[in-house]
């Protein structure tokens, strides 16, 4: 087998050195009834070419975003990723390195994480950020747990317009920690009223901006209301490109900002691996209660600047059952992709990219609003918005898929049994005029 | 050769991408336009390339040499897997596209699930978990849900061997359990007497790693399974060390109820400097009804994904404990892992376990005369030593490990598991050659001799042949500097 | 522009330092009438996404080998290249390095070239090899020039079954060096008789094996005949995989072996870049007359083994008009791909690969020979052979292409006006049973 | 950290690929089956990966830092180009497929040809040449063919400035010409008096690099063109330095008859450790009839390739001088170059020339006070110094260059061009930042000072911070060891 360097001769010699007669002798601790005497019932080894062909066959059964006019969002967005990003994350020294527990031979990973943390903190308007989480939804759930630890309270209020997968992941994680989760009903196209839920038991309110329907809102009043009751405001951003154009959650008073970083560097990847962003205020208590890894600056024995993983006494491998979370993996390689893409963009590029996204969405919204049978539900938005159709959105989307157009996410797929005619559409810099033409024409046909 | 930070090098006006000019449309942001600068430097593409290529060269990597981290399974990462993960039909698809347009993706997930269930002999798998610890959460939540469904609100104690990974107790706590530690016996395995004494009607489960973190197979595992089941609890198996037995032993045959599988360990998806991982979790019949959404199902030639709890209830009468994560798990890792598994086949995977165990035992055999093996007998996929051989040398486990860096090797896992003093845990994996292992053993023997001969300077000052000297971790923790600030430029220039 | 780091501010400052008022001041040596005052008439700068789309569009207009049952050879062969090869040749330090003129910081390139030379020499059965040529055809042409220098004779005899592109490239290069080129008529399916051309003016005879029609021949007698007259035998190998199974040209008495290395590591690439192999006998006079670069072993100031480019007094940058050739570029990156693929294969893998190729060709030949209207012309072959059809091969190939099958090269495309019904087909390890079925069925239809 | 050769590490029985088992069919090789072993070691995939990754780290590269090789134009290599060159529709096509199945490939070649002709203002281009020197051959053969067509068998003398690349005289000789050298004048350009004196009816052509290898634009180029044409000869322009003028000056406007363009220089296809290159050659109307086969032609929406001389004669009355190479040239390089050109556009390419010249002049301005500039005034894309500043220091140009390695830089081009003593030729290219140039200049100034201050050890022993110390090139040439032999293992182990 091409990945196994031992030759039959090697094996014989090694068994001799070990002093056993056969490989079976090394497996004698396995209960006899559980020892398999031959391979399990699965195909035998395959050549590279065979494996490539099997995967190509599966790949051909999917309609990829690049092949179709594409308007699907709802928490994952198609953006163009520079070729440099994918090249760099395939560097052996990045791709095949482990967690940088040995800092002397991991400065590459550590410095990029430190740079990543700084970029995330600045972009979200916060003071500190960690070295990434699994994804946006788990970052959101962990933020609620952290808020509960920080405030020592046991209630979390979730906006109804928070991505339902995020709400579900949060509720699931909170459930057995005895954190009570309250949720307002969803309200496409407007900001739900969360202030009324805040009381003295409230650890945090969680609000997504732009929300899952694409609507944007000012969080300032909400932050003030929360703070007045001693609660924290957790802001969720699933389209991180929006922060190139919009006031940051930090500036609006958020205490913790979590986000899905997939838009930069990562690609669609059918849902994962993505990269969760996690940032918070500069408060010792906050930092000591953060989940996930942190890279920090220090000096080496010669006094030269260097970086290490730090504050690991929060973490499971040191604190075990007292840890702030059980996490022992970040999304390092995706964080690298994110930080490379962000370094290429810089402030100038990100701002321009955000503006292009916004403009494409405006153009799309105006075009669709002009179609009979389409009503624009979201009047303030970034690059995603919701329309109400005269037919069930699921049928419309399927009919458009048959025409080779990937038109968006029916709201009812996220909220089963609700919003049957609502369709959530995203536009990005990757959409051409031709894409807009195609959608407009096809939509007219199927409505 | 210090590499300046991008904040010290880049420029807010520079940019390494070209984008079309915006048209200047009036915004519709309801007055939420950003008013202040962000502070993000941009670098041209050539500068970006060099920054990251130069930084990368400050890392060690499996592509450079042996990475003998016990319990972490750093093995060769085939580039075929990277290539296939980048097929546009697999990478450039959206998790919320119409299901009719992603049938091949569902098929791939279903195929991988089939391999995992077959290799473990279990009837069910959840593909959601984003990493091993996330898989533990998945498994323990299912156990908690099963107990709740049985109305067993008093079962909250989880037994955890002292050799367990830290994630085990941390996970148990996140599921509302308390942990109770079981010591190891003299052979490095669960002390059966203590285990039996701890069983009772408040016991929810045992969390056991097998082979355990001492690199030993838990000989009494079937008895443990029987006893925990008799006591009304469940058996969670930490699958971090599945590499040692894949293809030779099916955990389902040992009586486990749940086990996560680290695709980034046994099935070689790259660690990427700390992630992403992927931790699909298999379940016994008893726990299968509680698996979280989403999951794929097959109906004839058509695949579908069950995305909502109600749908799961309606379809199969299941009681999902909820949802762990947005979308469908680590698809990119699924592709890589399945490619790896298909490449090996059932025969190759069996060979993986055999060669992994053979390599570890070869190291144990070659070193046990000079370094102190923690336990008698042979081992599974990793060899555990304690620091007795360093006694009175003035050299600590840490110093010994750092000296290995100067010899061109990444250190082994240190000070874990906690059951032995100054542990050194070496896992070579099956992708190392005999010649490579011989060079490694020769080096360790040379270092052992140097320590014994009083050449302590070589250890205390190590590493000297590395991109950085030993770093001050205390200082980093005492006054944390977690982001770059303007005033650092001057400091850095000093 | 994303590749240009200078900012407008930088430019202003730099002009100041230089002491000129504008960039135009640096171009004043250009005759005024030739100074363009604006961009030439070509499109303006494009984003990555735009460029990607333009190329994807062109790519879609081609039928790629992987999409079709594929039997085209005639000097370039489709083999499976392990993913490792393409990954490694993209390592920054290999891809973006220059010619290793500074050996202290080029040991990576130099050692791989030294390993490459050794592999080429062993495979061809020769004593030494150079660090690669542009491709097989130019290697062939340079070999003739070298033979002329070595023998001080001015006549070259080319087999009629030498790939006509090779003959043409050789004749072109020889023409102005006053080397007379004689060629025998082509003879599909048999060895042409070259002995009769050898006389005391003959510098070399050039023979391809397997020849362009796929026929294999024993070169021993030819070598002896040539040597008897003081002429050299140059053997040409366009399918290097054949040497995994066949007696090497060196063993049959060749003095110089040239080859196209494309089959290993390189891929089809529509004709280039490929990698020319060049090997010769261990003779001081030969080596001093070799074209191209040579890596050689030496020691550094500490006495440690190291590698350098050597014997460069043969080369143009030292010897100028007295150089052995004007070449100052090899095919370094392709040589790297070749040597990586060969290191992965080793003797065992190469032998097995060659056998698989041979067997596929036998199966294909037998199948086709069973079709009415097809006559197998080549009875001894490696992985390529020629058949005679009842219709013009060009028509047949086009008809099969319409059916999505790429069926081979009509001999008349290489020999205009000749062999109208001859078709040259190659089979490799990449052909499935399904490919053979498809060709067989379709061929029955169109004949 | 010596890396053993594969012959010292691999095994004839080991293999890093998996292949199906052969069926054991009887061979049809007419008795030519191989009878003896070849001697090719095989390595498993993980061992292969490490061998080459480790070797790569012994190389310098443009991705690591400045590569200031005069006349070689080492600039940033965008990865977009690598990605596009690997599109299966462009990379996985065969040069002898039916033309109807490769229309997109022909279109790409045609499009690139259009860009090259437009940028040079010429009516014709041959895409065959595999490298720059091959392009020279293409150009000079066309000139030879044109002369032969005119029956001018007496014109065999080619004028070549002494500053020319070695390829120029070598190429001329390969076309049956003899060369006649023209010295440089005091300003570093063609001595017009000598040039004029050498004109005559035996002159076939002049081969002139412009900007020349001193980094200077040949001010009198139009007069040179006129005079050589008047004398009945042709003007071959070496396009190696096209980077300095691309988008600002069209060589066709200067009166050239032929010029090769190094796609791997001006248009940034990677050098790959010495190749592949690609050298399309443009032609004036006078030489167009003689371009070699093959070439693409367009008829409405359809593309075709003219592959045979007779076909060319029949179609256009051309007289191709022959064929340079099998198939159609360096397609993989065409893709990369066209991607590069389209990315820049006509405006970006103009900026390339301007920034390249600006960067070179900035270096010249910053260094000319301490190092000795070879000529007065400004330069084009490269700055030439001689070794006067090293006089009496005991440090040679070579020593100075090797000391740069210890500072983390690749040396500049040394001892070329031959017109100045101990030349140091620096070409930064446009893809270097001002900050990067400043660091480079600071380093050179520091070295200059060190040389002046008598710190000769630093130079004579250099490099010390490199994968190898200075290598014994004389030994290599005196007793050449060009392949590995068995008995070397012992020697290497010493």
mmCIF file of C-alpha atoms in Angstrom, chain A residues 106-318:
data_model
loop_
_atom_site.group_PDB
_atom_site.id
_atom_site.type_symbol
_atom_site.label_atom_id
_atom_site.label_comp_id
_atom_site.label_asym_id
_atom_site.label_seq_id
_atom_site.Cartn_x
_atom_site.Cartn_y
_atom_site.Cartn_z
ATOM 1 C CA UNK A 106 5.472 26.578 15.633
ATOM 2 C CA UNK A 107 6.064 30.300 15.299
ATOM 3 C CA UNK A 108 4.509 30.243 11.837
ATOM 4 C CA UNK A 109 1.164 29.066 13.100
ATOM 5 C CA UNK A 110 1.342 31.168 16.249
ATOM 6 C CA UNK A 111 2.149 34.447 14.562
ATOM 7 C CA UNK A 112 -0.604 33.981 11.997
ATOM 8 C CA UNK A 113 -3.068 33.246 14.807
ATOM 9 C CA UNK A 114 -1.958 36.379 16.642
ATOM 10 C CA UNK A 115 -2.484 38.375 13.474
ATOM 11 C CA UNK A 116 -5.842 36.670 12.941
ATOM 12 C CA UNK A 117 -6.958 37.575 16.463
ATOM 13 C CA UNK A 118 -6.023 41.189 15.898
ATOM 14 C CA UNK A 119 -7.883 41.364 12.602
ATOM 15 C CA UNK A 120 -10.997 39.793 14.107
ATOM 16 C CA UNK A 121 -10.925 42.115 17.089
ATOM 17 C CA UNK A 122 -10.556 45.200 14.917
ATOM 18 C CA UNK A 123 -13.194 44.155 12.445
ATOM 19 C CA UNK A 124 -15.783 43.408 15.116
ATOM 20 C CA UNK A 125 -14.870 46.475 17.117
ATOM 21 C CA UNK A 126 -13.806 44.462 20.141
ATOM 22 C CA UNK A 127 -10.618 44.349 22.182
ATOM 23 C CA UNK A 128 -9.697 40.685 21.984
ATOM 24 C CA UNK A 129 -10.522 37.648 19.911
ATOM 25 C CA UNK A 130 -9.636 33.998 20.175
ATOM 26 C CA UNK A 131 -7.845 31.776 17.691
ATOM 27 C CA UNK A 132 -11.131 30.608 16.097
ATOM 28 C CA UNK A 133 -13.978 28.209 16.849
ATOM 29 C CA UNK A 134 -15.448 25.322 14.855
ATOM 30 C CA UNK A 135 -17.940 27.625 13.146
ATOM 31 C CA UNK A 136 -20.367 30.466 13.729
ATOM 32 C CA UNK A 137 -23.119 28.373 15.273
ATOM 33 C CA UNK A 138 -20.945 26.723 17.901
ATOM 34 C CA UNK A 139 -19.300 30.064 18.599
ATOM 35 C CA UNK A 140 -22.767 31.432 19.273
ATOM 36 C CA UNK A 141 -23.609 28.594 21.632
ATOM 37 C CA UNK A 142 -20.315 28.941 23.461
ATOM 38 C CA UNK A 143 -20.868 32.682 23.798
ATOM 39 C CA UNK A 144 -24.130 32.041 25.625
ATOM 40 C CA UNK A 145 -22.391 29.653 28.008
ATOM 41 C CA UNK A 146 -19.663 32.216 28.558
ATOM 42 C CA UNK A 147 -22.208 34.942 29.256
ATOM 43 C CA UNK A 148 -23.785 32.699 31.811
ATOM 44 C CA UNK A 149 -20.422 32.121 33.496
ATOM 45 C CA UNK A 150 -19.544 35.798 33.428
ATOM 46 C CA UNK A 151 -22.882 37.045 34.764
ATOM 47 C CA UNK A 152 -23.570 33.960 36.850
ATOM 48 C CA UNK A 153 -27.109 33.987 35.431
ATOM 49 C CA UNK A 154 -29.056 31.242 33.799
ATOM 50 C CA UNK A 155 -31.285 32.789 31.153
ATOM 51 C CA UNK A 156 -30.539 33.592 27.525
ATOM 52 C CA UNK A 157 -32.830 35.502 25.192
ATOM 53 C CA UNK A 158 -32.483 34.659 21.497
ATOM 54 C CA UNK A 159 -33.775 36.800 18.696
ATOM 55 C CA UNK A 160 -36.339 35.051 16.523
ATOM 56 C CA UNK A 161 -34.398 36.311 13.547
ATOM 57 C CA UNK A 162 -31.260 34.514 14.652
ATOM 58 C CA UNK A 163 -30.436 31.779 12.123
ATOM 59 C CA UNK A 164 -32.561 28.822 13.321
ATOM 60 C CA UNK A 165 -29.573 26.477 13.110
ATOM 61 C CA UNK A 166 -27.746 28.804 15.479
ATOM 62 C CA UNK A 167 -30.728 28.922 17.833
ATOM 63 C CA UNK A 168 -30.961 25.140 17.753
ATOM 64 C CA UNK A 169 -27.252 24.596 18.348
ATOM 65 C CA UNK A 170 -27.364 27.087 21.207
ATOM 66 C CA UNK A 171 -30.453 25.566 22.776
ATOM 67 C CA UNK A 172 -28.897 22.112 22.513
ATOM 68 C CA UNK A 173 -25.700 23.134 24.231
ATOM 69 C CA UNK A 174 -27.539 25.171 26.873
ATOM 70 C CA UNK A 175 -30.068 22.488 27.635
ATOM 71 C CA UNK A 176 -28.020 20.280 29.918
ATOM 72 C CA UNK A 177 -26.224 23.218 31.486
ATOM 73 C CA UNK A 178 -29.614 24.288 32.797
ATOM 74 C CA UNK A 179 -29.586 27.530 30.924
ATOM 75 C CA UNK A 180 -33.065 28.615 30.027
ATOM 76 C CA UNK A 181 -33.443 29.803 26.463
ATOM 77 C CA UNK A 182 -36.238 32.158 25.453
ATOM 78 C CA UNK A 183 -36.924 32.978 21.836
ATOM 79 C CA UNK A 184 -39.093 35.582 20.188
ATOM 80 C CA UNK A 185 -41.056 34.628 17.073
ATOM 81 C CA UNK A 186 -39.333 35.342 13.788
ATOM 82 C CA UNK A 187 -40.228 38.540 11.982
ATOM 83 C CA UNK A 188 -39.022 38.774 8.379
ATOM 84 C CA UNK A 189 -38.003 42.261 7.419
ATOM 85 C CA UNK A 190 -38.031 43.907 10.816
ATOM 86 C CA UNK A 191 -36.217 43.953 14.133
ATOM 87 C CA UNK A 192 -37.905 41.862 16.761
ATOM 88 C CA UNK A 193 -38.501 43.415 20.178
ATOM 89 C CA UNK A 194 -36.262 41.691 22.672
ATOM 90 C CA UNK A 195 -36.148 44.343 25.378
ATOM 91 C CA UNK A 196 -39.285 43.026 27.005
ATOM 92 C CA UNK A 197 -37.580 39.707 27.773
ATOM 93 C CA UNK A 198 -34.697 41.181 29.696
ATOM 94 C CA UNK A 199 -34.924 40.768 33.435
ATOM 95 C CA UNK A 200 -32.559 40.352 36.352
ATOM 96 C CA UNK A 201 -31.974 36.693 35.536
ATOM 97 C CA UNK A 202 -30.968 37.391 31.985
ATOM 98 C CA UNK A 203 -27.380 36.533 31.211
ATOM 99 C CA UNK A 204 -27.513 37.706 27.635
ATOM 100 C CA UNK A 205 -29.543 38.580 24.619
ATOM 101 C CA UNK A 206 -28.399 37.190 21.290
ATOM 102 C CA UNK A 207 -29.125 39.043 18.116
ATOM 103 C CA UNK A 208 -27.938 38.501 14.578
ATOM 104 C CA UNK A 209 -27.120 41.437 12.318
ATOM 105 C CA UNK A 210 -27.835 41.364 9.390
ATOM 106 C CA UNK A 211 -30.414 38.861 10.568
ATOM 107 C CA UNK A 212 -31.298 35.600 8.847
ATOM 108 C CA UNK A 213 -33.768 37.418 6.591
ATOM 109 C CA UNK A 214 -31.102 39.934 5.649
ATOM 110 C CA UNK A 215 -32.519 42.818 7.658
ATOM 111 C CA UNK A 216 -30.030 45.158 9.322
ATOM 112 C CA UNK A 217 -30.692 46.909 12.621
ATOM 113 C CA UNK A 218 -29.077 49.298 15.048
ATOM 114 C CA UNK A 219 -28.111 47.411 18.195
ATOM 115 C CA UNK A 220 -27.331 50.420 20.330
ATOM 116 C CA UNK A 221 -30.617 50.662 22.185
ATOM 117 C CA UNK A 222 -30.674 46.933 22.739
ATOM 118 C CA UNK A 223 -27.186 47.044 24.219
ATOM 119 C CA UNK A 224 -28.184 49.832 26.545
ATOM 120 C CA UNK A 225 -31.301 47.996 27.662
ATOM 121 C CA UNK A 226 -29.297 44.849 28.326
ATOM 122 C CA UNK A 227 -26.569 46.651 30.200
ATOM 123 C CA UNK A 228 -29.141 48.463 32.315
ATOM 124 C CA UNK A 229 -30.231 45.085 33.633
ATOM 125 C CA UNK A 230 -26.723 43.680 33.948
ATOM 126 C CA UNK A 231 -27.115 41.457 30.934
ATOM 127 C CA UNK A 232 -24.723 41.109 28.033
ATOM 128 C CA UNK A 233 -25.394 41.704 24.377
ATOM 129 C CA UNK A 234 -24.084 38.968 22.086
ATOM 130 C CA UNK A 235 -24.015 40.024 18.466
ATOM 131 C CA UNK A 236 -23.911 37.389 15.740
ATOM 132 C CA UNK A 237 -22.580 38.078 12.254
ATOM 133 C CA UNK A 238 -22.966 35.349 9.654
ATOM 134 C CA UNK A 239 -21.853 37.484 6.717
ATOM 135 C CA UNK A 240 -18.577 38.923 7.895
ATOM 136 C CA UNK A 241 -18.099 40.919 4.691
ATOM 137 C CA UNK A 242 -20.904 43.183 5.916
ATOM 138 C CA UNK A 243 -18.517 44.676 8.466
ATOM 139 C CA UNK A 244 -16.571 46.259 5.636
ATOM 140 C CA UNK A 245 -19.454 48.664 5.184
ATOM 141 C CA UNK A 246 -21.408 48.603 8.430
ATOM 142 C CA UNK A 247 -20.877 49.973 11.905
ATOM 143 C CA UNK A 248 -19.293 47.211 13.956
ATOM 144 C CA UNK A 249 -21.189 45.468 16.746
ATOM 145 C CA UNK A 250 -18.550 46.723 19.148
ATOM 146 C CA UNK A 251 -19.340 50.307 18.271
ATOM 147 C CA UNK A 252 -23.000 49.565 18.918
ATOM 148 C CA UNK A 253 -22.273 48.231 22.391
ATOM 149 C CA UNK A 254 -21.987 44.464 21.991
ATOM 150 C CA UNK A 255 -20.118 42.652 24.760
ATOM 151 C CA UNK A 256 -19.369 39.515 22.797
ATOM 152 C CA UNK A 257 -19.332 39.230 19.035
ATOM 153 C CA UNK A 258 -19.415 35.869 17.327
ATOM 154 C CA UNK A 259 -19.375 35.253 13.646
ATOM 155 C CA UNK A 260 -19.104 32.831 10.806
ATOM 156 C CA UNK A 261 -15.922 33.632 8.883
ATOM 157 C CA UNK A 262 -16.651 31.372 5.914
ATOM 158 C CA UNK A 263 -17.083 34.291 3.517
ATOM 159 C CA UNK A 264 -13.377 35.036 3.525
ATOM 160 C CA UNK A 265 -10.874 32.485 2.340
ATOM 161 C CA UNK A 266 -12.913 29.407 3.065
ATOM 162 C CA UNK A 267 -15.506 28.758 0.354
ATOM 163 C CA UNK A 268 -18.840 26.957 0.509
ATOM 164 C CA UNK A 269 -17.693 23.382 1.141
ATOM 165 C CA UNK A 270 -21.237 22.148 1.714
ATOM 166 C CA UNK A 271 -21.250 23.447 5.264
ATOM 167 C CA UNK A 272 -17.801 22.786 6.611
ATOM 168 C CA UNK A 273 -15.106 23.142 7.665
ATOM 169 C CA UNK A 274 -15.877 26.772 8.375
ATOM 170 C CA UNK A 275 -14.315 29.146 10.865
ATOM 171 C CA UNK A 276 -15.994 30.588 13.922
ATOM 172 C CA UNK A 277 -15.015 34.067 15.048
ATOM 173 C CA UNK A 278 -15.158 34.946 18.708
ATOM 174 C CA UNK A 279 -14.364 38.362 20.166
ATOM 175 C CA UNK A 280 -15.141 40.141 23.386
ATOM 176 C CA UNK A 281 -14.527 43.201 25.495
ATOM 177 C CA UNK A 282 -11.223 43.828 27.235
ATOM 178 C CA UNK A 283 -12.220 42.589 30.654
ATOM 179 C CA UNK A 284 -10.149 40.183 32.697
ATOM 180 C CA UNK A 285 -13.227 38.258 33.725
ATOM 181 C CA UNK A 286 -14.355 37.953 30.130
ATOM 182 C CA UNK A 287 -10.975 36.769 28.909
ATOM 183 C CA UNK A 288 -10.626 34.187 31.689
ATOM 184 C CA UNK A 289 -14.024 32.842 30.726
ATOM 185 C CA UNK A 290 -13.461 32.667 26.994
ATOM 186 C CA UNK A 291 -13.610 29.317 25.274
ATOM 187 C CA UNK A 292 -11.026 28.194 22.753
ATOM 188 C CA UNK A 293 -7.362 28.820 22.182
ATOM 189 C CA UNK A 294 -5.565 32.119 22.493
ATOM 190 C CA UNK A 295 -2.221 33.048 20.994
ATOM 191 C CA UNK A 296 -0.300 35.605 22.996
ATOM 192 C CA UNK A 297 2.897 37.546 22.661
ATOM 193 C CA UNK A 298 5.955 36.909 24.780
ATOM 194 C CA UNK A 299 9.743 36.775 24.447
ATOM 195 C CA UNK A 300 12.185 33.923 24.030
ATOM 196 C CA UNK A 301 15.305 33.200 26.052
ATOM 197 C CA UNK A 302 17.202 35.739 23.956
ATOM 198 C CA UNK A 303 14.554 38.378 24.573
ATOM 199 C CA UNK A 304 13.245 38.276 21.027
ATOM 200 C CA UNK A 305 9.547 38.559 20.391
ATOM 201 C CA UNK A 306 7.717 35.285 20.003
ATOM 202 C CA UNK A 307 4.260 33.842 20.383
ATOM 203 C CA UNK A 308 2.739 31.062 22.470
ATOM 204 C CA UNK A 309 -0.636 29.580 23.237
ATOM 205 C CA UNK A 310 -1.605 31.207 26.469
ATOM 206 C CA UNK A 311 -4.139 31.288 29.303
ATOM 207 C CA UNK A 312 -4.501 27.569 28.834
ATOM 208 C CA UNK A 313 -5.631 27.168 32.416
ATOM 209 C CA UNK A 314 -9.086 27.840 30.963
ATOM 210 C CA UNK A 315 -8.789 24.748 28.815
ATOM 211 C CA UNK A 316 -9.758 21.120 29.199
ATOM 212 C CA UNK A 317 -6.314 19.622 28.897
ATOM 213 C CA UNK A 318 -5.274 21.492 32.054
#
